[in-house]
CSV table of C-alpha atoms in Angstrom, one decimal:
chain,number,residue,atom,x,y,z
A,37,UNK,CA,-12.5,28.5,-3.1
A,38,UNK,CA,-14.8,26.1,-3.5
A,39,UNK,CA,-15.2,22.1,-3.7
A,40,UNK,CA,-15.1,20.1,-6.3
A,41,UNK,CA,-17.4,17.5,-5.7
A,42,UNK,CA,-17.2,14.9,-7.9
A,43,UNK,CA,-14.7,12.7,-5.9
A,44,UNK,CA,-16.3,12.7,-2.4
A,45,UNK,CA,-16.9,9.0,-2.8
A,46,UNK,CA,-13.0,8.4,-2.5
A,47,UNK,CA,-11.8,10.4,0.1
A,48,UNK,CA,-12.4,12.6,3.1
A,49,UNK,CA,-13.2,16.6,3.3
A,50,UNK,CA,-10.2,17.7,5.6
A,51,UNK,CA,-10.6,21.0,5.8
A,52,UNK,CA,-13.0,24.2,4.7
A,53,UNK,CA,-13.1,23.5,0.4
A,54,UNK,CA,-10.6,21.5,0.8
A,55,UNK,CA,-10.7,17.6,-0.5
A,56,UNK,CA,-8.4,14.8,0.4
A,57,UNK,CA,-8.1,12.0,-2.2
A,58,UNK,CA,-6.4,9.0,-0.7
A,59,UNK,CA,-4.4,6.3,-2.4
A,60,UNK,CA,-3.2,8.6,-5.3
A,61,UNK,CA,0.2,7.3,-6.7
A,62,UNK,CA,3.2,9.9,-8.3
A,63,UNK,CA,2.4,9.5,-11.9
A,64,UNK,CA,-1.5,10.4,-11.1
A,65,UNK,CA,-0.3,13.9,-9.4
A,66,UNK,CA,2.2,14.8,-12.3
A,67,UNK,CA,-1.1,14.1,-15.1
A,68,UNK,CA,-3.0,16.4,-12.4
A,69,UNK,CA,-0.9,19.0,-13.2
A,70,UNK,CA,-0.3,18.5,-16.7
A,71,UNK,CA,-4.2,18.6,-17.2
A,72,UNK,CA,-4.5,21.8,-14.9
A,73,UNK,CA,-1.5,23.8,-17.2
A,74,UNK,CA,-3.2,23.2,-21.0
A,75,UNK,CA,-6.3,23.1,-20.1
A,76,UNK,CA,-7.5,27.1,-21.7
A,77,UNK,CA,-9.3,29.0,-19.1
A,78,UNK,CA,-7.7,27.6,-16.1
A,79,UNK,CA,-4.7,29.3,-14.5
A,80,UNK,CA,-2.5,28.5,-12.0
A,81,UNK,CA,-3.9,30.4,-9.1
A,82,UNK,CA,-7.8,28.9,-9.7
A,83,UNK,CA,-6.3,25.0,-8.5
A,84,UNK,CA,-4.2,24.5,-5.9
A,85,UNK,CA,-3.2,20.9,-5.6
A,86,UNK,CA,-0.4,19.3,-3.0
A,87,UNK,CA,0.4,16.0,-1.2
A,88,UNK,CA,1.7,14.5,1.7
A,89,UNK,CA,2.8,11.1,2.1
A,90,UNK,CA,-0.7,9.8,2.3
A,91,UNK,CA,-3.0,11.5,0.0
A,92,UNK,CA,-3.7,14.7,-2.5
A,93,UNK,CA,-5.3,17.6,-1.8
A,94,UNK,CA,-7.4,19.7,-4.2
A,95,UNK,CA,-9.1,23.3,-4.0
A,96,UNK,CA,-10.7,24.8,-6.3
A,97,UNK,CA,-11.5,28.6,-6.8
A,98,UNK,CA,-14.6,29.8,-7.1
A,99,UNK,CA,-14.6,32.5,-9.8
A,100,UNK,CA,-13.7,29.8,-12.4
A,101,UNK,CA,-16.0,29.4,-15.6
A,102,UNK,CA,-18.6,27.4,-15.1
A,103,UNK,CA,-18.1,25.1,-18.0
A,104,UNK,CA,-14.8,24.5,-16.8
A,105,UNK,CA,-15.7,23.5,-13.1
A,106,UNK,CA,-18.3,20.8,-15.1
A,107,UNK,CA,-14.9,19.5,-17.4
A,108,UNK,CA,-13.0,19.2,-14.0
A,109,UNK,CA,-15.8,17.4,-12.6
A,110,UNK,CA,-16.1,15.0,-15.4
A,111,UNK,CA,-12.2,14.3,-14.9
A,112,UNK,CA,-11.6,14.0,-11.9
A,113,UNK,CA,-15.0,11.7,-11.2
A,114,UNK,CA,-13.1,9.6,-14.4
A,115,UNK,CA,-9.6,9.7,-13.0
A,116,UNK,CA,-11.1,8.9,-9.0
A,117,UNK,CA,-13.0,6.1,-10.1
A,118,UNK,CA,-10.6,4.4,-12.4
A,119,UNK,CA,-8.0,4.7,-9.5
A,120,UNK,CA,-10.3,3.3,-6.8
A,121,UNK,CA,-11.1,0.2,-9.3
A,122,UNK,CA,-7.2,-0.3,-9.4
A,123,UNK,CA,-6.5,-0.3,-5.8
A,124,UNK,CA,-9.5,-2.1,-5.2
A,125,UNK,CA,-8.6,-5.2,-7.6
A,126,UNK,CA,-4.6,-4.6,-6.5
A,127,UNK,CA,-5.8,-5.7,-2.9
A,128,UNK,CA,-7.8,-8.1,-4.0
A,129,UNK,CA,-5.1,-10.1,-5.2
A,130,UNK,CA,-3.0,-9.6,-2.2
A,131,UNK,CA,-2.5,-11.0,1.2
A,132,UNK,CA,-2.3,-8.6,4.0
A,133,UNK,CA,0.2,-9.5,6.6
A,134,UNK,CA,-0.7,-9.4,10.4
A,135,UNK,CA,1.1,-9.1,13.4
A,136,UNK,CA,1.0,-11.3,16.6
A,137,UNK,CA,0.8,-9.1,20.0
A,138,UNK,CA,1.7,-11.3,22.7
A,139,UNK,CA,1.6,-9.2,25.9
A,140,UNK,CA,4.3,-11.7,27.8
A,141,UNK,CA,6.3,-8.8,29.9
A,142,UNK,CA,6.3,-6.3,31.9
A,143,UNK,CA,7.6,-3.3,30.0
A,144,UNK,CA,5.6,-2.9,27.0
A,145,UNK,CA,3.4,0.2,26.0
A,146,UNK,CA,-0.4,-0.1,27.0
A,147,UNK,CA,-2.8,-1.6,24.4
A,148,UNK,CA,-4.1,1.7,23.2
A,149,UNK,CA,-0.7,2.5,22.1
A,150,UNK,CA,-0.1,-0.8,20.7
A,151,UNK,CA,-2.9,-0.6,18.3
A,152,UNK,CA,-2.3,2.8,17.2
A,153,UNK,CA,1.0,2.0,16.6
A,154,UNK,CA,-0.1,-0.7,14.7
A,155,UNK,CA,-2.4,1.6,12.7
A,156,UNK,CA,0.3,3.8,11.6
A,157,UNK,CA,2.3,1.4,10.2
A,158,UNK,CA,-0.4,-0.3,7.8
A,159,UNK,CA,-1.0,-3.6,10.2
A,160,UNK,CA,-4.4,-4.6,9.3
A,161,UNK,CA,-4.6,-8.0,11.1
A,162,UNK,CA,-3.4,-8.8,14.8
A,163,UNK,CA,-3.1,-12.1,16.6
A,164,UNK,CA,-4.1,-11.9,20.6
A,165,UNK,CA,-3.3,-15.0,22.3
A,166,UNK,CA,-6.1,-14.4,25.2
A,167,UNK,CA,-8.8,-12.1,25.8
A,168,UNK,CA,-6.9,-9.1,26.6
A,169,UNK,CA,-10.1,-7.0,27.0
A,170,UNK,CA,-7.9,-3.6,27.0
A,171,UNK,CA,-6.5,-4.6,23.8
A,172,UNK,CA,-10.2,-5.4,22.5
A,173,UNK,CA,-10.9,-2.0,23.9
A,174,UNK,CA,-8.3,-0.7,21.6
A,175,UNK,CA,-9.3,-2.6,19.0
A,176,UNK,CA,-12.9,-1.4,18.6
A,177,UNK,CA,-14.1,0.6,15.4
A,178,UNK,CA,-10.4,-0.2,14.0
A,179,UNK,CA,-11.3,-2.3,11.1
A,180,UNK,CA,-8.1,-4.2,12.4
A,181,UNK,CA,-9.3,-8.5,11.8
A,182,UNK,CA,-8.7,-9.9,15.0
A,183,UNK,CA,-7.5,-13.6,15.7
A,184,UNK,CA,-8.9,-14.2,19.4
A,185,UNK,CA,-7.3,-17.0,21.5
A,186,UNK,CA,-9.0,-19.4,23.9
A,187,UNK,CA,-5.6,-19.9,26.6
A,188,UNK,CA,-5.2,-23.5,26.5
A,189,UNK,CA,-5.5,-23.0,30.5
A,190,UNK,CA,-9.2,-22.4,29.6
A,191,UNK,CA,-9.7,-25.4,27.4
A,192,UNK,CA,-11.3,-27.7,29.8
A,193,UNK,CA,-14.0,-25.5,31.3
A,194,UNK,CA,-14.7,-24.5,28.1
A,195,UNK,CA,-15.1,-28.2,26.6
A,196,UNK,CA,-16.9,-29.6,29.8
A,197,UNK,CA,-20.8,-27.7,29.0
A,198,UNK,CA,-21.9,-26.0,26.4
A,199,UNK,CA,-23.0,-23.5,28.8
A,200,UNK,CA,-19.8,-21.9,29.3
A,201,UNK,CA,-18.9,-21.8,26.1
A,202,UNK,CA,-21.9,-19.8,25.5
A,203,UNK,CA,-20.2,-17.4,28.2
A,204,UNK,CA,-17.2,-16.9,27.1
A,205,UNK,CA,-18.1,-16.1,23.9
A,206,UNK,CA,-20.8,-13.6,25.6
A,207,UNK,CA,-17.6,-12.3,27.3
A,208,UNK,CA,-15.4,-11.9,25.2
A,209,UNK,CA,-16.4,-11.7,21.4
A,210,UNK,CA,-20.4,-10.6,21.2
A,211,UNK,CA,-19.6,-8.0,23.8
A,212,UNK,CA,-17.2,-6.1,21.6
A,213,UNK,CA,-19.6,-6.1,18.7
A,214,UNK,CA,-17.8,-3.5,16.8
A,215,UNK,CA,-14.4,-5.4,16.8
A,216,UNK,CA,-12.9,-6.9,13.3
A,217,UNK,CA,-13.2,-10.6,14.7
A,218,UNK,CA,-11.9,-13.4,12.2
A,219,UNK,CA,-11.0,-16.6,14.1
A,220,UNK,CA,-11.3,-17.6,17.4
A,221,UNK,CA,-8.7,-20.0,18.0
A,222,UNK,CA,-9.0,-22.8,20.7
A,223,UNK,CA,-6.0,-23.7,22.1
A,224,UNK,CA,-2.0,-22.7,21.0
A,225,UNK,CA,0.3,-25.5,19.8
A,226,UNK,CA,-0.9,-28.3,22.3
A,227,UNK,CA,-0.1,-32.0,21.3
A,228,UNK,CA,-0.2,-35.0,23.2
A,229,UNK,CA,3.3,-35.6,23.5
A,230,UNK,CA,4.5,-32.1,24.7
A,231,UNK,CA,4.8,-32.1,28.6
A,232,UNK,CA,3.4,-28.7,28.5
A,233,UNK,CA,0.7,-29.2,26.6
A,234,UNK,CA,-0.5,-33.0,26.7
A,235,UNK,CA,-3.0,-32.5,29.3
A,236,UNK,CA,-4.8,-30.1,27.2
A,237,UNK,CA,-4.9,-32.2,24.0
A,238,UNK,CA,-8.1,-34.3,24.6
A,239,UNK,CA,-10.4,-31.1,25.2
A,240,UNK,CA,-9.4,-29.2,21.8
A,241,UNK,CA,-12.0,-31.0,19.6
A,242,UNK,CA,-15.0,-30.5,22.4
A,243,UNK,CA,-14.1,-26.7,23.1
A,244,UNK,CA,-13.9,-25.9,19.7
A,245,UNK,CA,-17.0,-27.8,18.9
A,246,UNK,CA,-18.7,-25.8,22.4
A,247,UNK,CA,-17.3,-22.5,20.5
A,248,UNK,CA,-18.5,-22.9,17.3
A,249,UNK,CA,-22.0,-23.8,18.7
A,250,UNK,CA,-21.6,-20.4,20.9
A,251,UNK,CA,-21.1,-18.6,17.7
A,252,UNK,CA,-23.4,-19.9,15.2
A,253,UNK,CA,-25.7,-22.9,15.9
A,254,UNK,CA,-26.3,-23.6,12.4
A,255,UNK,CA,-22.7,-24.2,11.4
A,256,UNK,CA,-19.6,-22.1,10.9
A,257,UNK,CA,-20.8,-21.5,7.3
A,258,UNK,CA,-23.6,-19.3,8.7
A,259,UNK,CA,-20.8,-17.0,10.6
A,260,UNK,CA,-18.0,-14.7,9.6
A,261,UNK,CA,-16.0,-16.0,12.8
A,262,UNK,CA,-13.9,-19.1,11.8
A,263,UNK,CA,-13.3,-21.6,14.9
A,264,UNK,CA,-9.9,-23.2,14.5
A,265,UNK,CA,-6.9,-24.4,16.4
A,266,UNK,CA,-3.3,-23.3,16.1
A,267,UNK,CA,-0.3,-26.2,16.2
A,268,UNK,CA,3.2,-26.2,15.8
A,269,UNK,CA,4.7,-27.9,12.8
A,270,UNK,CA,7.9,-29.1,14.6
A,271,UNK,CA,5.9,-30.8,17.0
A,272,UNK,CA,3.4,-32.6,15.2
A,273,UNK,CA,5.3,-33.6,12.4
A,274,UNK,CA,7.5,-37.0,12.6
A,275,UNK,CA,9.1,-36.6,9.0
A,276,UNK,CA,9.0,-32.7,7.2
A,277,UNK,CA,11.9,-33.3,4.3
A,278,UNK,CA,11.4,-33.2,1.9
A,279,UNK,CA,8.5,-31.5,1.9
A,280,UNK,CA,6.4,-33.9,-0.2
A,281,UNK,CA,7.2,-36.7,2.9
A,282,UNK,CA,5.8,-34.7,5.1
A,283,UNK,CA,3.8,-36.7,7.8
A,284,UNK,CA,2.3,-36.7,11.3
A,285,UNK,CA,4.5,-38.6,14.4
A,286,UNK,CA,2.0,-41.8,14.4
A,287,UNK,CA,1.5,-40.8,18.3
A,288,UNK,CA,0.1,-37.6,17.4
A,289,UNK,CA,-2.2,-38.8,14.7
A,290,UNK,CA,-4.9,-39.8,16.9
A,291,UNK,CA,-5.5,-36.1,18.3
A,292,UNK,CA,-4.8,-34.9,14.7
A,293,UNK,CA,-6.9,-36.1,12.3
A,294,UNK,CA,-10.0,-35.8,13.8
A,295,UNK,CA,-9.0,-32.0,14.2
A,296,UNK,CA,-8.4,-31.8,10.3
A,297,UNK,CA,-11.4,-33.4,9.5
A,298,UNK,CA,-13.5,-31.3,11.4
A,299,UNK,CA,-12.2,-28.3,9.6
A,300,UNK,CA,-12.6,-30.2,6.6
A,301,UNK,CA,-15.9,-30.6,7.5
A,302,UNK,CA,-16.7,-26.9,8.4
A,303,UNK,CA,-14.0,-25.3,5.5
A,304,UNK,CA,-12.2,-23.4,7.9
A,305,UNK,CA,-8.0,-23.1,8.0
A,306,UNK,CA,-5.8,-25.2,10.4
A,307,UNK,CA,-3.5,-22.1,12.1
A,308,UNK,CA,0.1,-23.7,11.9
A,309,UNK,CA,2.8,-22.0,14.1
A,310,UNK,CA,6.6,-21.9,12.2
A,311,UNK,CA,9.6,-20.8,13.5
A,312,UNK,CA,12.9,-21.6,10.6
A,313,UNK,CA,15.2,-19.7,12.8
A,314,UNK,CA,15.1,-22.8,15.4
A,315,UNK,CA,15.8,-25.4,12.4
A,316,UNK,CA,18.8,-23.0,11.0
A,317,UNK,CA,20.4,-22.8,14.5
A,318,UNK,CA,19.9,-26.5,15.2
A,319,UNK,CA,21.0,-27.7,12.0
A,320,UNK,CA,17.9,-30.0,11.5
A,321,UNK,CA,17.8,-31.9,7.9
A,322,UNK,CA,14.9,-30.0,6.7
A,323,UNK,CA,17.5,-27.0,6.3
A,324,UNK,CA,20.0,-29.9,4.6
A,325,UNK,CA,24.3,-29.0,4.9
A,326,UNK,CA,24.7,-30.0,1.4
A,327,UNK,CA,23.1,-26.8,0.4
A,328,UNK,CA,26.3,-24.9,1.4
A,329,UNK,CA,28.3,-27.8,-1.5
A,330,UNK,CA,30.3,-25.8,-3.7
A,331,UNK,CA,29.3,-22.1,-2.0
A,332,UNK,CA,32.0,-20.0,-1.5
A,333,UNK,CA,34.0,-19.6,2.0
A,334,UNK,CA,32.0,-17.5,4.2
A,335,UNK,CA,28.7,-17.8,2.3
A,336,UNK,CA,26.1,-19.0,4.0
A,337,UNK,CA,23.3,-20.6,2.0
A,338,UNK,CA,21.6,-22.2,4.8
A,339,UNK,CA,20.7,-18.9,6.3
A,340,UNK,CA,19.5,-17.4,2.9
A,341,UNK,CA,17.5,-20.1,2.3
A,342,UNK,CA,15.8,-19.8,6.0
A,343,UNK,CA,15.6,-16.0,5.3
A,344,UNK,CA,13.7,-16.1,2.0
A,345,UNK,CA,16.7,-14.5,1.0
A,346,UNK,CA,17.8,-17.2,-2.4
A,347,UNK,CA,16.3,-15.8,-5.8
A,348,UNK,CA,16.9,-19.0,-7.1
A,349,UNK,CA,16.5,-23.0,-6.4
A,350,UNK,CA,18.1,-24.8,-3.5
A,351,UNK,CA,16.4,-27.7,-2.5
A,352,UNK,CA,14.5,-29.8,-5.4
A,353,UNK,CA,11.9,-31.9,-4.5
A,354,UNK,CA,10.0,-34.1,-7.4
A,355,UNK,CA,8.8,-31.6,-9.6
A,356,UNK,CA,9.0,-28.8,-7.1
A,357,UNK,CA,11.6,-26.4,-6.5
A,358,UNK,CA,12.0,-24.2,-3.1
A,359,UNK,CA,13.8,-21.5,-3.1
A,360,UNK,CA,13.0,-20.4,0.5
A,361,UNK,CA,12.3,-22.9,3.7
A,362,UNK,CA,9.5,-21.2,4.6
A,363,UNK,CA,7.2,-22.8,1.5
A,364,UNK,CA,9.0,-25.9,1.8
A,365,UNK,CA,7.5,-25.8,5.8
A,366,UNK,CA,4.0,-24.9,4.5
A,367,UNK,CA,4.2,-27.7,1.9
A,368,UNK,CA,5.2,-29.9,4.6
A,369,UNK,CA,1.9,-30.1,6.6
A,370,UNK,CA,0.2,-29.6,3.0
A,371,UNK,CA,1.8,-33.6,2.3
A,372,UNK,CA,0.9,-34.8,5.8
A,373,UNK,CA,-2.8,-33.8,5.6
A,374,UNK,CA,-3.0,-34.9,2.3
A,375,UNK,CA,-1.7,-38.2,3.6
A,376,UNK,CA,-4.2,-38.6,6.5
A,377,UNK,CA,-7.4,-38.5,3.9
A,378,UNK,CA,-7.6,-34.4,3.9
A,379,UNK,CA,-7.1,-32.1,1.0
A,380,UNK,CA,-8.9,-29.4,1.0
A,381,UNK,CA,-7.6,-27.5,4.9
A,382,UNK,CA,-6.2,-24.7,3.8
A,383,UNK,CA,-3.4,-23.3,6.1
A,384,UNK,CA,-2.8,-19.9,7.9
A,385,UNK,CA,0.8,-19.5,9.4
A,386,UNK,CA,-0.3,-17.9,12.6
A,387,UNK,CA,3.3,-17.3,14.0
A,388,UNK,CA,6.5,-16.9,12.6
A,389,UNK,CA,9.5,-14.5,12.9
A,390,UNK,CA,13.1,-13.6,13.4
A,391,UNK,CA,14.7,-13.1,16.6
A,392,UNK,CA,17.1,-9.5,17.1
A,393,UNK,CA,19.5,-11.0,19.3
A,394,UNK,CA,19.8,-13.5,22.3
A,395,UNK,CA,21.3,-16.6,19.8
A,396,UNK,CA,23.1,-17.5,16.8
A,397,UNK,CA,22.3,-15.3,13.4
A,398,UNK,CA,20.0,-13.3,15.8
A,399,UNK,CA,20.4,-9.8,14.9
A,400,UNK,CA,18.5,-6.3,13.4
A,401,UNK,CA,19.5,-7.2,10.1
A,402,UNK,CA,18.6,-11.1,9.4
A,403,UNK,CA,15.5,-10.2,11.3
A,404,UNK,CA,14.5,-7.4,8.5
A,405,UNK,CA,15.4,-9.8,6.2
A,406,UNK,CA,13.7,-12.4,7.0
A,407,UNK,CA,10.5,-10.1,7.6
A,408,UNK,CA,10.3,-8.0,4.8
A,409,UNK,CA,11.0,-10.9,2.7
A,410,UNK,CA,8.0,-13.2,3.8
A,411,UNK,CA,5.8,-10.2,3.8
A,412,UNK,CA,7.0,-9.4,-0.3
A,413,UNK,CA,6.8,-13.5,-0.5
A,414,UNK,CA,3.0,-14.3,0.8
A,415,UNK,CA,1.6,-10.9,-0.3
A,416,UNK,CA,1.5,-12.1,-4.0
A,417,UNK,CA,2.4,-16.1,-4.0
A,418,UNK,CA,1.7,-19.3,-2.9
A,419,UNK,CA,3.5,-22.1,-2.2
A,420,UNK,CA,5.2,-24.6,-4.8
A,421,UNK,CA,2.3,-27.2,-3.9
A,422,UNK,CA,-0.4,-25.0,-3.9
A,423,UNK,CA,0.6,-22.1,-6.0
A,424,UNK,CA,-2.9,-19.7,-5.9
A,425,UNK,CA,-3.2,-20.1,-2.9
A,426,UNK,CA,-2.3,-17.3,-1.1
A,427,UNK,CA,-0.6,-17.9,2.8
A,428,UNK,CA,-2.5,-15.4,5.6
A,429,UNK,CA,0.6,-14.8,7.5
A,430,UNK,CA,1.0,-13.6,11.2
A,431,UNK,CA,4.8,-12.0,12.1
A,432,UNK,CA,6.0,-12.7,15.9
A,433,UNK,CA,5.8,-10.4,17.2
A,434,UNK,CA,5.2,-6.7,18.1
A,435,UNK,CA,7.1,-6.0,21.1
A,436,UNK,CA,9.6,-8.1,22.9
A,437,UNK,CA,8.5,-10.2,25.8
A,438,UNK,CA,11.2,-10.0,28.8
A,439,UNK,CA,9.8,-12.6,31.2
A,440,UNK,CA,10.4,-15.7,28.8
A,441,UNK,CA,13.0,-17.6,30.2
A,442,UNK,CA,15.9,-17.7,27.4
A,443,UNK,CA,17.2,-15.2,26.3
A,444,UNK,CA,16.8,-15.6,21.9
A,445,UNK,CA,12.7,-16.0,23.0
A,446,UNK,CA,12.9,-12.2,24.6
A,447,UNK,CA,13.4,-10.4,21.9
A,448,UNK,CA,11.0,-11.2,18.6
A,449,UNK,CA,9.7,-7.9,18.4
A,450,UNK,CA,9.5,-5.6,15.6
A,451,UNK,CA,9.4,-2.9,18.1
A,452,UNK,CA,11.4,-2.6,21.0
A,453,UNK,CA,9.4,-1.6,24.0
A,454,UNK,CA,9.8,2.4,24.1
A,455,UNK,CA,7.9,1.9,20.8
A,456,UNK,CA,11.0,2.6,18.5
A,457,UNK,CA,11.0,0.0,15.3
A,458,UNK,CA,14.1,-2.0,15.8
A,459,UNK,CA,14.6,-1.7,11.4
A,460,UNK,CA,11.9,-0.5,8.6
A,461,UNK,CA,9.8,-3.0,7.7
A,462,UNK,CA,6.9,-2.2,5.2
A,463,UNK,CA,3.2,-4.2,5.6
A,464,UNK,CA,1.8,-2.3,3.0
């Protein structure tokens, strides 16, 4: 047997003249074999041609004719090409959903498995909420973008000199220079009202300032690696319904805005954490009752609205219509910073999820739901406000965390902790 070569460029060699062409969908493998039947001088035995679920692979004899071998070449070089073009512009236009890997137990399989696991599902992005430095271990050589976290515990002797700064990043992103990073994000949902988090709020804007500089001197523009903070919606927004009254709590506004306009500034995302399941079970307005008027006894369009589960309108705000409360949270913070002067921040939702059990409507099934259905959602959409634009998505989380203190915030993971998916759930 022998190889053809005219698709090396797309695939791998797996084996001695054998060639493995990745991405190849159904109707491409059923041509294949149509070609191979009519085409005169070929027979049956000189190609052999089978598939897994990942990829085709071709053989070729090596008595065939000559002139044949060249007419295979030509085709398949015709057929790889046009089918690399197609994936190629088909990712293009989508937006790859990432995972969130918080590490908050004391059960949970070891980094290395984590990102494999990771790996074989199709996960291509991966929050880490601190510098876990065997999960950047893991994460080396992956192609896997990594969203790096300053631990707001950090913040302070990170804002004080530039000099630290400079070491942390020395420490922790140029010394894995062979990891995917994307944004290094400097501090997690701190505001000056929580009394968990105030204390932090006044060094965000100096760290991430202290960080960028550590990064790239010249300006964010000159680096790959975004610098960026991540906040929760429910606690910086004092009015979030509708959507298009969306605004910050006026004691939050003065931490804020001077965030947003830095971003502004350097064109880089505000990370925004969301969580609908704690609006469903708490009945907040932004989830309104008088979307269950007129539903039949039993059905529940509250929850299909916070699972992305509604095909069609339910809450109709000016000339926009949300079918699913996840866009009306996005378009929420869209109104506010548009209200504080800033237009132009786009958004990355850099936690949200569904809860297996532990609470109300937490279970296996409105978690796949809810999962599956954002992914399908943000892939290939945006948001009524801002309809090209695309959300970069994180899901909490990957494993369940058993030291949180209640019981609904143990278990957000996709996986359970012996590595076992708790429901399918497709990334790809």
């Amino acid at each position: 047997m022998m190889l053809l070569p005219c698709i090396i460029a797309f695939g791998d060699i797996c084996m001695p003249n054998t060639f493995k062409l990745l991405d190849v969908p159904p109707v491409l493998i059923l041509f294949l074999f149509s070609v191979y039947k009519y085409l005169p001088q070929v027979r049956a035995e000189h190609i052999i041609v089978y598939q897994d679920q990942f990829a085709v692979y071709i053989s070729v004899a090596s008595n065939m004719h000559p002139k044949m071998t060249t007419v295979l070449f030509l085709l398949f070089s015709l057929l790889a090409f046009s089918q690399a073009i197609q994936i190629g512009l088909l990712r293009r236009g989508q937006q790859d959903v990432g995972v969130c890997y918080g590490t908050f137990a004391n059960d949970q399989p070891s980094a290395q498995e984590a990102v494999s696991l990771a790996k074989s599902i199709g996960i291509r992005k991966m929050r880490l909420y601190g510098p876990d430095h065997n999960a950047l271990q893991a994460l080396r050589n992956t192609g896997i973008e990594v969203v790096l976290g300053v631990p707001n515990e950090q913040l302070q002797w990170v804002a004080s000199n530039q000099k630290n700064a400079n070491q942390w990043i020395q420490d922790n992103v140029r010394k894995y220079q062979d990891v995917n990073f994307k944004y290094i994000v400097v501090g997690n949902g701190i505001t000056p009202v929580h009394p968990q988090t105030s204390q932090f709020s006044r060094f965000v804007q100096p760290a991430m300032q202290n960080i960028a500089n550590a990064i790239s001197p010249r300006g964010q523009s000159e680096s790959r690696i975004k610098v960026t903070t991540a906040i929760d919606q429910s606690e910086v927004l004092g009015k979030s319904f509708p959507p298009s009254a969306g605004e910050f709590r006026p004691e939050v506004r003065q931490f804020i805005q001077p965030i947003i306009r830095y971003l502004a500034n350097q064109r880089v995302p505000l990370l925004v954490n969301l969580h609908p399941y704690y609006s469903y079970v708490h009945t907040k307005a932004d989830i309104p009752l008088q979307i269950n008027k007129g539903k039949q006894a039993g059905h529940d369009a509250r929850l299909e609205y916070a699972l992305l589960k509604s095909s069609g309108m339910l809450v109709q705000d000016a000339e926009h219509r949300y079918s699913n409360y996840f866009e009306a949270m996005v378009d929420s913070l869209y109104s506010a910073m548009e209200k504080s002067g800033v237009n132009t921040v786009d958004i990355v939702v850099s936690e949200t999820g569904w809860p297996t059990a532990g609470g109300p409507a937490a279970s296996n099934e409105n978690a796949a739901a809810h999962n599956n259905n954002l992914i399908n959602r943000v892939r290939t959409k945006g948001t009524p406000k801002r309809p090209q634009k695309r959300i970069e998505t994180f899901i909490f989380s990957m494993f369940d965390e058993n030291k949180n203190d209640q019981e609904v915030e143990r278990h957000w993971g996709i996986f359970s902790n012996n590595k076992q998916a708790k429901y399918k759930i497709i990334f790809q």
